[in-house]
Short mmCIF file of C-alpha atoms in Angstrom, two decimals:
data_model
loop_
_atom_site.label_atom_id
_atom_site.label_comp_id
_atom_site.label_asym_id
_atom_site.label_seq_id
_atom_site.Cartn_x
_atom_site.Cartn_y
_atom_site.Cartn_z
CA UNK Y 201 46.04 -38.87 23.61
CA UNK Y 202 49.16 -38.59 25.38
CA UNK Y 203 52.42 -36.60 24.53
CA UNK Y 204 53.97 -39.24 22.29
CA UNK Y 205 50.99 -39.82 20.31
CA UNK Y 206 50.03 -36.38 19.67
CA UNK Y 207 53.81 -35.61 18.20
CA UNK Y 208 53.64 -38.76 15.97
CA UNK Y 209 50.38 -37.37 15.05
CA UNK Y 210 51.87 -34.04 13.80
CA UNK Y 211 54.81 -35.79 12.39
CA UNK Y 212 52.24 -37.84 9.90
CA UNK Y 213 51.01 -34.29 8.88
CA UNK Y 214 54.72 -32.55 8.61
CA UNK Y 215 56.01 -35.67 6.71
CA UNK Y 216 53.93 -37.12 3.91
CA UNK Y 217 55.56 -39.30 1.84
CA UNK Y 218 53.87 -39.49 -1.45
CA UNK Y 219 54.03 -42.85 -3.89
CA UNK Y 220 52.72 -42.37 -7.57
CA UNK Y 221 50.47 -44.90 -8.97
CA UNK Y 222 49.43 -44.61 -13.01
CA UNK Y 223 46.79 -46.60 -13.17
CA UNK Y 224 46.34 -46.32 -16.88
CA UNK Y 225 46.64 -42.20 -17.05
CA UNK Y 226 47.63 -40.37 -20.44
CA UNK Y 227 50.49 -39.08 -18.36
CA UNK Y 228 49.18 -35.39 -18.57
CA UNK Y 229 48.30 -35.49 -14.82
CA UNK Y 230 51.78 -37.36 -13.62
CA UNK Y 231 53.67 -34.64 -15.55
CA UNK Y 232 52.08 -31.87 -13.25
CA UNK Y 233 53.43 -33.55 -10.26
CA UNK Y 234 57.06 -33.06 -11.30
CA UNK Y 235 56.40 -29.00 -11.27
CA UNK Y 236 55.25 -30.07 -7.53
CA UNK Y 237 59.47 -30.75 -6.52
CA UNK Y 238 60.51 -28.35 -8.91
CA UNK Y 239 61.76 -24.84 -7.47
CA UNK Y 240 58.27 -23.16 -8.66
CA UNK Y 241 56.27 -25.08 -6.49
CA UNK Y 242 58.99 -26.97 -3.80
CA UNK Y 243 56.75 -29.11 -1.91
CA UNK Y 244 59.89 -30.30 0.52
CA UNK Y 245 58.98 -27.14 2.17
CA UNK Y 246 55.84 -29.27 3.55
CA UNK Y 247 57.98 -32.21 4.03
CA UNK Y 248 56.87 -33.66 0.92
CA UNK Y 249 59.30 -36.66 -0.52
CA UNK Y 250 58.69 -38.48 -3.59
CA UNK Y 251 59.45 -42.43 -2.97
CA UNK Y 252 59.41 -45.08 -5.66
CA UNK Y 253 58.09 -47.91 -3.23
CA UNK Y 254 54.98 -47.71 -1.73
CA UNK Y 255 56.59 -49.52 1.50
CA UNK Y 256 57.88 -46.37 2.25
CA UNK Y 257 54.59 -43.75 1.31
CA UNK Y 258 51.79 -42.36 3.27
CA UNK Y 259 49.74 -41.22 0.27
CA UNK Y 260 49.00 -43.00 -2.81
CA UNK Y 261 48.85 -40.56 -5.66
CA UNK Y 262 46.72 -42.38 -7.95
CA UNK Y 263 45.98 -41.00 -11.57
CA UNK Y 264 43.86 -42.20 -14.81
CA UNK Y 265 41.43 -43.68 -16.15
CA UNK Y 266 40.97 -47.49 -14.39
CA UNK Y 267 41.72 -50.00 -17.30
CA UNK Y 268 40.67 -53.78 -16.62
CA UNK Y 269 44.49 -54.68 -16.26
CA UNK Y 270 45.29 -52.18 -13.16
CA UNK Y 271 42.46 -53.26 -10.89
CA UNK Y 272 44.94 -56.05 -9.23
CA UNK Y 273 47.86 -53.94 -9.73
CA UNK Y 274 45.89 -50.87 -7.31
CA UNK Y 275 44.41 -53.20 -4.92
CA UNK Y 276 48.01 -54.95 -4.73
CA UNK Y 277 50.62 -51.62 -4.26
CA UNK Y 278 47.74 -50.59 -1.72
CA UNK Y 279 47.72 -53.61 0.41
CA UNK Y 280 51.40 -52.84 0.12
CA UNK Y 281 51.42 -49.73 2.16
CA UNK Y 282 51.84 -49.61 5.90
CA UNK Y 283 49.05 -48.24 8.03
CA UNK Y 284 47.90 -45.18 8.23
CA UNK Y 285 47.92 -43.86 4.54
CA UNK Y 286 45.36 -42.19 2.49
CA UNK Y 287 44.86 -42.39 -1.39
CA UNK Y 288 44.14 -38.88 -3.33
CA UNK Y 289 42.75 -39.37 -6.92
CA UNK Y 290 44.10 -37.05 -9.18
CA UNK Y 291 42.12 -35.54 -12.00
CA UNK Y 292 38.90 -36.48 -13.36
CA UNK Y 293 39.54 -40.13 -14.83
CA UNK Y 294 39.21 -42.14 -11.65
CA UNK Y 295 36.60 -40.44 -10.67
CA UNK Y 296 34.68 -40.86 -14.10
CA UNK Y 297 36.41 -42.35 -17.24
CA UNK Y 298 36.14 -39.24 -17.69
CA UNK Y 299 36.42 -39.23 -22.06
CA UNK Y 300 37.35 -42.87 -21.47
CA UNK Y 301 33.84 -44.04 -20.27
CA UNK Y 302 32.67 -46.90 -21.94
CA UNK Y 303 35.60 -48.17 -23.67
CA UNK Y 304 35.77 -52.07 -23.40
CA UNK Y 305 39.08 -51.82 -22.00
CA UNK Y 306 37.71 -49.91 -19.01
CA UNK Y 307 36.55 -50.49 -15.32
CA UNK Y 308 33.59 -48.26 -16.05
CA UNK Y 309 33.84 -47.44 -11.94
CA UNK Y 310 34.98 -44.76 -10.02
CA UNK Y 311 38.25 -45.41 -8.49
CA UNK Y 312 36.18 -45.74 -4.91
CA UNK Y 313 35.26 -48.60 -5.64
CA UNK Y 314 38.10 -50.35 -5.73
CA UNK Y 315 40.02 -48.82 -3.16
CA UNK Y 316 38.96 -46.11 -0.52
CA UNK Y 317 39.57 -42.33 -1.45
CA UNK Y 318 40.24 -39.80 0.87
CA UNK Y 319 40.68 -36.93 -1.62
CA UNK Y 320 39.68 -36.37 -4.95
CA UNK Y 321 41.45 -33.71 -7.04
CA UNK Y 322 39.04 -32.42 -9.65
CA UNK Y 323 40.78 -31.57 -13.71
CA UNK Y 324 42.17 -32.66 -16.56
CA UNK Y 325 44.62 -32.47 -15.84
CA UNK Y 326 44.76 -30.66 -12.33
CA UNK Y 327 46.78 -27.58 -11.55
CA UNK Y 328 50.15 -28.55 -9.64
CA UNK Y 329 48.73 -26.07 -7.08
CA UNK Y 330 45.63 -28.02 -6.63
CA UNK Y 331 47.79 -31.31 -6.37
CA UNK Y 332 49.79 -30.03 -3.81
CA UNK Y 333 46.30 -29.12 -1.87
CA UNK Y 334 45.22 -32.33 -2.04
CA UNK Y 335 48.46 -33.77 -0.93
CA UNK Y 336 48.20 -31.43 1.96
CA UNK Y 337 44.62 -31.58 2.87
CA UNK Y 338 45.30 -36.12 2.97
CA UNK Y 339 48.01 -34.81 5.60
CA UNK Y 340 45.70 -33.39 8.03
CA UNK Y 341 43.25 -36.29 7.64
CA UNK Y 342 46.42 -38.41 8.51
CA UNK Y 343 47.07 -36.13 11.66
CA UNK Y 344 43.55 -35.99 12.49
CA UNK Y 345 42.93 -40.23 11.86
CA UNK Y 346 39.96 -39.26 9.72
CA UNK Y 347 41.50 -40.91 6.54
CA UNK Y 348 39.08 -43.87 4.89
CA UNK Y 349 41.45 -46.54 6.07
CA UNK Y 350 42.45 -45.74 9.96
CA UNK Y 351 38.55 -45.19 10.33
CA UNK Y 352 37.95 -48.64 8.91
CA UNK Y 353 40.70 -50.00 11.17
CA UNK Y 354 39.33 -48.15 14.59
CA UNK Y 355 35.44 -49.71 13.27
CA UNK Y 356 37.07 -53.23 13.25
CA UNK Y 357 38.81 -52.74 16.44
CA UNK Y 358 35.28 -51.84 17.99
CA UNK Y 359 33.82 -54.75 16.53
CA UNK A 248 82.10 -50.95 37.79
CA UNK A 249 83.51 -47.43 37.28
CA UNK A 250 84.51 -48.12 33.51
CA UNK A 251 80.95 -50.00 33.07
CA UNK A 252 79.62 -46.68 33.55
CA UNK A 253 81.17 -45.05 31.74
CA UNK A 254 81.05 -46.78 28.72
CA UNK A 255 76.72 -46.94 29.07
CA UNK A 256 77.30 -42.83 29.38
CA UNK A 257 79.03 -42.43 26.59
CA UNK A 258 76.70 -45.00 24.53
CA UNK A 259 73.25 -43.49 25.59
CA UNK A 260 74.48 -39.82 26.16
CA UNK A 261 77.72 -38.16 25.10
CA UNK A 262 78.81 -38.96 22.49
CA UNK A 263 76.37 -41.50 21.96
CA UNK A 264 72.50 -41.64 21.32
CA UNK A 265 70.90 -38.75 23.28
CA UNK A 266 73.08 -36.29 22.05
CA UNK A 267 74.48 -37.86 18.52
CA UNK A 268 70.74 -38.10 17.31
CA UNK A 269 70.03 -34.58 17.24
CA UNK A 270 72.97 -33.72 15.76
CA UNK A 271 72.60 -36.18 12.88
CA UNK A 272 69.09 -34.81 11.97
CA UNK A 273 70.72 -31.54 12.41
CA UNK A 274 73.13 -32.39 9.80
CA UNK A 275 70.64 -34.14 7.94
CA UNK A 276 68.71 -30.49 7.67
CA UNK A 277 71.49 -28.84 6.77
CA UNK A 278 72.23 -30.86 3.91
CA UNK A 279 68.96 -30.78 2.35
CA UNK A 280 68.56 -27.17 2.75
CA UNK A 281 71.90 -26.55 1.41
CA UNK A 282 70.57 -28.73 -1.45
CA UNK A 283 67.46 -27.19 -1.67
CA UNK A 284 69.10 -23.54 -1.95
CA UNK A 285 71.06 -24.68 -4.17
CA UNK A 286 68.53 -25.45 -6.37
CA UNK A 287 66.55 -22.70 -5.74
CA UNK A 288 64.16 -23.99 -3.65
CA UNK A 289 63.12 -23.12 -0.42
CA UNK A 290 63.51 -26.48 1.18
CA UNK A 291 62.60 -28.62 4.35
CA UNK A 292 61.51 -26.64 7.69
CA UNK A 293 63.90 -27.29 10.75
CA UNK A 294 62.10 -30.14 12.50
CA UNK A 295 62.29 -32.34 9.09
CA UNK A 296 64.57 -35.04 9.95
CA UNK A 297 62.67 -34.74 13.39
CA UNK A 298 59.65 -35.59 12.07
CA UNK A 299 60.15 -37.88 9.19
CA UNK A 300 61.53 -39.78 12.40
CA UNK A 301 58.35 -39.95 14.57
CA UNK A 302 56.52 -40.60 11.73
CA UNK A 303 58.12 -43.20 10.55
CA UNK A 304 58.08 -44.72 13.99
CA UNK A 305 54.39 -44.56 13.90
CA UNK A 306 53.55 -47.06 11.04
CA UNK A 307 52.71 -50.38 10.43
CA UNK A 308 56.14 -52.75 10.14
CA UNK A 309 55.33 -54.77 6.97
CA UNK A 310 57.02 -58.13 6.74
CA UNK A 311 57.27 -59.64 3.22
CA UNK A 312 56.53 -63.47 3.01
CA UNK A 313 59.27 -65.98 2.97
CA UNK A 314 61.38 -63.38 4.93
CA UNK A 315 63.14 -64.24 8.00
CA UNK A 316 61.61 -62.06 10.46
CA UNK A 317 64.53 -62.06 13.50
CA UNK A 318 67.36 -61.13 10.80
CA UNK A 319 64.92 -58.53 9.10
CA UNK A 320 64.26 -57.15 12.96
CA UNK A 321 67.82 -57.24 13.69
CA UNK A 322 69.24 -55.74 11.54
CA UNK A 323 68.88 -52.35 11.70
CA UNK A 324 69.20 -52.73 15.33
CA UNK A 325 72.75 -54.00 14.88
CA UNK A 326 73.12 -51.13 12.16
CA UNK A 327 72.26 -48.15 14.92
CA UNK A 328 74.21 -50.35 18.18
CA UNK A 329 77.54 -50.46 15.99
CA UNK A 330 77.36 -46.86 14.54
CA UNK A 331 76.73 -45.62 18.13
CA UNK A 332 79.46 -48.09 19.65
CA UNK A 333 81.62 -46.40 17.24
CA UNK A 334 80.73 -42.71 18.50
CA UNK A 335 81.41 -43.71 21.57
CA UNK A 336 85.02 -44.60 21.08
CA UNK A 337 85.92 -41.33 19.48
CA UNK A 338 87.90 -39.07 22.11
CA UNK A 339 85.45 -36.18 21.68
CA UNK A 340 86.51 -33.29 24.03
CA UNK A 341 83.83 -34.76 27.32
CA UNK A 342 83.88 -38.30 26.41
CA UNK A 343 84.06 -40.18 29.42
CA UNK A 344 85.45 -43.54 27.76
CA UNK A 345 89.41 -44.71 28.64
CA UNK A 346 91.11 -44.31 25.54
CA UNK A 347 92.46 -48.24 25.02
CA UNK A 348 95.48 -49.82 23.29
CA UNK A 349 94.54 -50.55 19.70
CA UNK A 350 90.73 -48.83 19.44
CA UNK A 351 90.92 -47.55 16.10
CA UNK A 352 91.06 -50.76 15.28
CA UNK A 353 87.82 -51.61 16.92
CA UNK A 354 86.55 -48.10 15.80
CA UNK A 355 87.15 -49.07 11.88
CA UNK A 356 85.56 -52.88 12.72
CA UNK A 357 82.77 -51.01 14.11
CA UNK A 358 82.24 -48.52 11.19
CA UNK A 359 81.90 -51.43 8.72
CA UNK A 360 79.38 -53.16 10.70
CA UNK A 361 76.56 -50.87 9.28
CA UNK A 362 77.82 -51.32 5.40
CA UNK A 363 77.05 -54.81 6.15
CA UNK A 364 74.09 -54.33 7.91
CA UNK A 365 72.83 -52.69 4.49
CA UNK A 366 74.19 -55.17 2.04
CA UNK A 367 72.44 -58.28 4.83
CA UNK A 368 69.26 -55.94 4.45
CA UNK A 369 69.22 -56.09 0.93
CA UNK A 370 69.57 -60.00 0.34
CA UNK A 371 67.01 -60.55 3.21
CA UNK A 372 64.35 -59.08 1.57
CA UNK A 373 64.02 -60.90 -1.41
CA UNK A 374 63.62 -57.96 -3.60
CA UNK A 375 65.59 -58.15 -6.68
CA UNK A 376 65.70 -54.49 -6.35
CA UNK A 377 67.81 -54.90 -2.81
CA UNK A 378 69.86 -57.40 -4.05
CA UNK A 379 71.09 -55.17 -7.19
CA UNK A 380 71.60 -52.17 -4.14
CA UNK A 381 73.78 -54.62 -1.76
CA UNK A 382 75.36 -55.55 -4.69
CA UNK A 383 76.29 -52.50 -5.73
CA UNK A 384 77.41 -51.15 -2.12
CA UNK A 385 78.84 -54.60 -1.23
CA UNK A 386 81.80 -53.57 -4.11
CA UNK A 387 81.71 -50.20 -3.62
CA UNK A 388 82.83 -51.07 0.06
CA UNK A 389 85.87 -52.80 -1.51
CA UNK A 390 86.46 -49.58 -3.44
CA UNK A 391 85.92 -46.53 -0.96
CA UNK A 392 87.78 -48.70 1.92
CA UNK A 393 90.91 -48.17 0.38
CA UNK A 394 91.74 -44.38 0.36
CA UNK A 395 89.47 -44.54 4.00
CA UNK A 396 91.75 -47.43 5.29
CA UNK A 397 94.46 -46.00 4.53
CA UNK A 398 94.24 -42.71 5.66
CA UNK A 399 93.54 -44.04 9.25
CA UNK A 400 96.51 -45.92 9.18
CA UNK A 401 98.95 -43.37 7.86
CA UNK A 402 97.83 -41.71 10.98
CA UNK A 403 98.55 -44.34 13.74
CA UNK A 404 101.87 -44.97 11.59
CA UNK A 405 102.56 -41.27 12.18
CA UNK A 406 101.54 -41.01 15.72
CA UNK A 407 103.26 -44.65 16.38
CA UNK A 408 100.19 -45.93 17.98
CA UNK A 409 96.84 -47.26 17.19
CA UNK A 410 95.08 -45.34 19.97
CA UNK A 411 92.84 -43.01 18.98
CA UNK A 412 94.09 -40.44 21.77
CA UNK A 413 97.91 -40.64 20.21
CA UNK A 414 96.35 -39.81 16.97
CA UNK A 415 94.59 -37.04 18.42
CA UNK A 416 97.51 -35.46 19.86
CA UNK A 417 99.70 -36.21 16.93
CA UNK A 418 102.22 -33.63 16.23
CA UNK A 419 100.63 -31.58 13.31
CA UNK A 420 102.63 -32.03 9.87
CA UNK A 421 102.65 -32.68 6.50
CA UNK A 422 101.18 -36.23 6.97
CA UNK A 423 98.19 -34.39 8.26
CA UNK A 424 97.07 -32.82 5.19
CA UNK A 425 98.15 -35.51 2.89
CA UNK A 426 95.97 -38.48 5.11
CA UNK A 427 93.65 -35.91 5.31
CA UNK A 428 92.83 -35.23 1.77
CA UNK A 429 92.90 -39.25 0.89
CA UNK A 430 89.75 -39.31 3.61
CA UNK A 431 88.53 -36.51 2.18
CA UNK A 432 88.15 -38.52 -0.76
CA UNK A 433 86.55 -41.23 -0.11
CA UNK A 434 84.21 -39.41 2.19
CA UNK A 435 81.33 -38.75 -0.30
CA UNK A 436 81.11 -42.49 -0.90
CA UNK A 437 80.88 -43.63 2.72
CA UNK A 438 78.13 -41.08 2.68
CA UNK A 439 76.59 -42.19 -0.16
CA UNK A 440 76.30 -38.82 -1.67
CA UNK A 441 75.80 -38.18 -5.12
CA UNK A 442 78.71 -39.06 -7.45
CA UNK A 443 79.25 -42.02 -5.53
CA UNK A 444 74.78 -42.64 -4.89
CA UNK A 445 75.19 -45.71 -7.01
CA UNK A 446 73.90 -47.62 -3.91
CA UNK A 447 70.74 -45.81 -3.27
CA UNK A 448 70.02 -44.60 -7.25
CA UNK A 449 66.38 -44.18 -6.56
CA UNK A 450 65.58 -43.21 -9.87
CA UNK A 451 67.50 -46.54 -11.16
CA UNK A 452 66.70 -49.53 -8.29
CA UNK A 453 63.73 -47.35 -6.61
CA UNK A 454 65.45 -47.09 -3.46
CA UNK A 455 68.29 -48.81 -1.42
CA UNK A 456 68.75 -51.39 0.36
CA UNK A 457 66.12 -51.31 2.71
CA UNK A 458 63.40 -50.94 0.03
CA UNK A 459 61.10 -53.41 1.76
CA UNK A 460 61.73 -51.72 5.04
CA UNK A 461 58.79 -49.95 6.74
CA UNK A 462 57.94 -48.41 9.90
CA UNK A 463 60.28 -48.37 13.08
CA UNK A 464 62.61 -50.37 11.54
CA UNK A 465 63.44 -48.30 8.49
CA UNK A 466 63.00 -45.14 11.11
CA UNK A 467 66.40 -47.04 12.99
CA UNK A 468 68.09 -47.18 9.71
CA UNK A 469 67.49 -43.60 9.21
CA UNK A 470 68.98 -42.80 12.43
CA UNK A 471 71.98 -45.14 11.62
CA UNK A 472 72.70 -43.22 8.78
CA UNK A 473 72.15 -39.72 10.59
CA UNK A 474 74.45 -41.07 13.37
CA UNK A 475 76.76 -42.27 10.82
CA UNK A 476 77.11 -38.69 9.25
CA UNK A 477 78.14 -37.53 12.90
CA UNK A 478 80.51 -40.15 13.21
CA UNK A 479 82.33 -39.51 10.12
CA UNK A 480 82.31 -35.74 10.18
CA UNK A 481 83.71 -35.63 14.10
CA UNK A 482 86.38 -38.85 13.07
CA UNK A 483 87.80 -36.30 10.60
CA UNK A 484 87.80 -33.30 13.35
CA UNK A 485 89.47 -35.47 15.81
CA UNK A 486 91.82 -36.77 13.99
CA UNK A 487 92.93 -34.06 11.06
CA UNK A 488 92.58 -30.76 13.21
CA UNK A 489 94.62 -29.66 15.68
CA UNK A 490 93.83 -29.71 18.99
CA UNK A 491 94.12 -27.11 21.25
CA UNK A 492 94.39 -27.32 25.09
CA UNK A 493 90.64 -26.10 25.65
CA UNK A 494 88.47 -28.42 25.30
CA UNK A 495 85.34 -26.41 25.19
CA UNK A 496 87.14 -24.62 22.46
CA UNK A 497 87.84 -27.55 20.79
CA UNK A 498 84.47 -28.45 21.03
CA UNK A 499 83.36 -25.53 18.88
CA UNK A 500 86.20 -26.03 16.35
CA UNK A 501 85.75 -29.84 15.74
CA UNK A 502 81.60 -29.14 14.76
CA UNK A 503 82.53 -26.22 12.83
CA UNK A 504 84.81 -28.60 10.95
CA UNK A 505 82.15 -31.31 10.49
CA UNK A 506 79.88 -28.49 9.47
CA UNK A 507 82.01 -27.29 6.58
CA UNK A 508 82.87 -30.60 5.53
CA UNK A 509 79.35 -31.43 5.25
CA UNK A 510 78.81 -28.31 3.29
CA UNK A 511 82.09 -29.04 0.74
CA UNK A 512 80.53 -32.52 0.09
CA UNK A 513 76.90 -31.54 -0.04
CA UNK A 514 78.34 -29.16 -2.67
CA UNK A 515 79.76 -31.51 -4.68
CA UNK A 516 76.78 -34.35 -4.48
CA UNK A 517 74.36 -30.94 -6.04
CA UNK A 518 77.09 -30.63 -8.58
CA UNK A 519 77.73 -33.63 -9.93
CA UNK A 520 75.40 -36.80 -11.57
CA UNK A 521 75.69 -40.24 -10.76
CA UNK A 522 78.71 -42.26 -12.19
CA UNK A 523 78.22 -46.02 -13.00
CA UNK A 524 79.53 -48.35 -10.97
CA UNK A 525 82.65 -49.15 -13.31
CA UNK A 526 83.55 -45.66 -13.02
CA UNK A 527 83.46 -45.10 -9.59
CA UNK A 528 85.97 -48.24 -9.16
CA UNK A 529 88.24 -46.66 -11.07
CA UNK A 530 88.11 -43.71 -9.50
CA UNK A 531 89.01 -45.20 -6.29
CA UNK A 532 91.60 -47.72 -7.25
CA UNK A 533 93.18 -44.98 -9.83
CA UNK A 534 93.14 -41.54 -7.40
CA UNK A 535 92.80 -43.08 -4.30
CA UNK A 536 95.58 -45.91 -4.84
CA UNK A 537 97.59 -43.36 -6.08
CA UNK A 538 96.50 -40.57 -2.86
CA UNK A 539 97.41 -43.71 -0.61
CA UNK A 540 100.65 -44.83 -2.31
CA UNK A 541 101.92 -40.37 -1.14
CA UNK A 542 100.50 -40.78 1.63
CA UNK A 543 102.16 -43.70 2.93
CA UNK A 544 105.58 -42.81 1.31
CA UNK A 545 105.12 -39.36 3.18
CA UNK A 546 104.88 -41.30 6.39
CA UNK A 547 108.07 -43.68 5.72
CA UNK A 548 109.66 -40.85 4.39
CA UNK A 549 111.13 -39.24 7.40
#
């Protein structure tokens, strides 16, 4: 790894650029991201930015429980962000319906599925703290190329 | 040969690129700590600007379909050559550039290149969001230029020249103050800061116009912008503070005026909410037509 790559590498952990995705949430886990920006928790201090389009994010902040209408929507805004990037699941709805399981308006599958997940956040809804942890710990799997997606991309490159 | 030379220096180095770059992100940190302490946060580490820069650099460039891909490619490339180009002609105490008959006129052609590299950016790329943002700073251009037009001209009708050293070494007087508050004014605009963010609402149109910009090429339009905040802080320096005969001196005094600018407006953008677009055209054509109208009077006055 030479000098350049090895500061763009540490760059893609100082900068993450988060993108929220509600893919059918009860809103209780988007509303404990805003605390994240807020003065309590400030997480510009890691170089954390909130963007609206996911041209522009590194992480995918996806939250809820998978409804049969947001399957294209998540597979769509994902193919829409630029390599590398991780996805962190927040709370326990992708992960299991959580209180939601077995609905008929439901993708009774875990968010995996669907797209890779790099990190899940466990709760319902998760503490802003623990968000902020998972945004941080998809950071260093950005720095370190460990995230679902670059791994799949050096695979196919060896293949 | 000589004057080739010169001109590549003062592109790549001093004023320009090697040194201008720094000092954008520089400003660019200062800003959003200034924000963020503001606000009672803690805000962005040093390096910020730094890094969002390198990372940027090292993503994917996604294309959208039906998009023509030399324009989209070109674009901000244009955006950071004219900005720079621009730097370059400003007689910053070092710059090794001939000051030329009639460069402020190519120094205000150059400064509007980059508005219209943004409002191109936005109809290329077939967002409707983009097209609502170069919309919006296609006419905000027609409203900002005014007081900023104006105040550059008051100047080279003052110094009797259109030479950016005449206006340097302009004879300090009441013209001064009066030119310089009617680019004081529409300063927060050209920096699309927050009163005047109508552009670049991200909470209205998501972001501006380079929402479907990723990768290096959005990383060049950052640095346009950071190079553009140089440009306009050290254009007020040079041209609405005095100079004195040391130029090391006058160094100092001209980033310690772009510094406290920066501060005043940054101030102001925390302070204030977003105006509509309606509003903000009235503010211009109201206060600034009316800053511009003393202004010029003050110069034909004596």
């Amino acid at each position: 790894m030479n000098l350049i790559e090895r500061v763009v590498a540490i760059s893609r952990r100082r900068s993450p650029w988060i993108c929220r995705l509600n893919a059918g949430s009860c809103n209780g886990c988007d509303i404990e991201i805003t605390p994240l920006l807020s003065p309590r928790y400030d997480a510009e201090q890691l170089g954390v930015e909130l963007h609206g389009t996911p041209k522009h994010a590194d992480i995918v902040l996806i939250s809820g429980t998978l409804t049969l209408r947001s399957r294209e929507a998540i597979l769509d805004i994902y193919a829409q962000v630029p390599n590398p990037k991780a996805v962190v699941a927040l709370g326990s709805c992708p992960a299991s319906g959580n209180v939601f399981a077995g609905s008929p308006l439901v993708l009774s599958e875990s968010l995996d599925s669907v797209v890779p997940v790099d990190v899940w956040v466990p709760g319902c809804p998760p503490r802003p703290q623990a968000i902020l942890d998972g945004i941080a710990r998809a950071a260093k799997l950005l720095e370190d190329g460990a995230t679902k997606s670059q791994l799949q991309n050096w695979l196919g490159r060896l293949s | 040969m000589n004057a080739v030379w010169s001109y590549l220096i003062a592109f790549a180095v001093w004023p320009g690129l090697l040194f201008a770059a720094p000092l954008g992100w520089l400003e660019l940190w200062f800003m959003r700590k200034l924000v963020a302490r503001l606000q009672g946060r803690r805000g962005p580490p040093f390096f910020q600007p730094f890094f969002d820069f390198m990372k940027l650099l090292g993503k994917e460039t996604v294309i959208p379909r039906g998009v023509n891909r030399g324009i989209f490619l070109a674009l901000p490339l244009v955006s950071v050559g004219a900005v720079t180009a621009a730097l370059a002609i400003v007689p910053l105490p070092g710059n090794p550039v001939p000051s030329l008959p009639g460069d402020v006129v190519l120094l205000l052609y150059l400064m509007e290149v980059p508005v219209l590299c943004e409002v191109l950016a936005g109809y290329v790329s077939r967002s409707i969001y983009g097209q609502v943002a170069a919309m919006r700073e296609a006419l905000l251009s027609l409203a900002y230029n005014l007081p900023f037009l104006v105040a550059i001209i008051a100047m080279a009708q003052e110094a009797g020249s259109f030479q950016m050293s005449a206006l340097q070494a302009a004879p300090y007087g009441v013209v001064h103050l009066l030119a310089g508050a009617t680019f004081l004014l529409a300063l927060p605009a050209r920096m699309k800061l927050n009163p005047f963010s109508i552009a670049n609402a991200e909470h209205e149109i998501v972001a501006d116009s380079h929402i479907e910009y990723s990768g290096p090429p959005l990383a060049l339009f950052k640095l346009s912008h950071a190079v553009e905040l140089v440009l306009l802080t050290e254009l007020f320096a040079v041209v609405f503070i005095p100079a004195t005969p040391w130029p090391l001196l006058n160094l100092l005094v001209y980033l310690a005026a772009g510094v406290a600018v920066l501060g005043g407006v940054t101030l102001l953008a925390t302070a204030t909410a977003r105006l509509r677009l309606a509003q903000a055209f009235r503010f211009y054509w109201v206060w600034g037509g009316i800053a511009s109208a003393v202004t010029m009077a003050a110069t034909l006055v004596r």
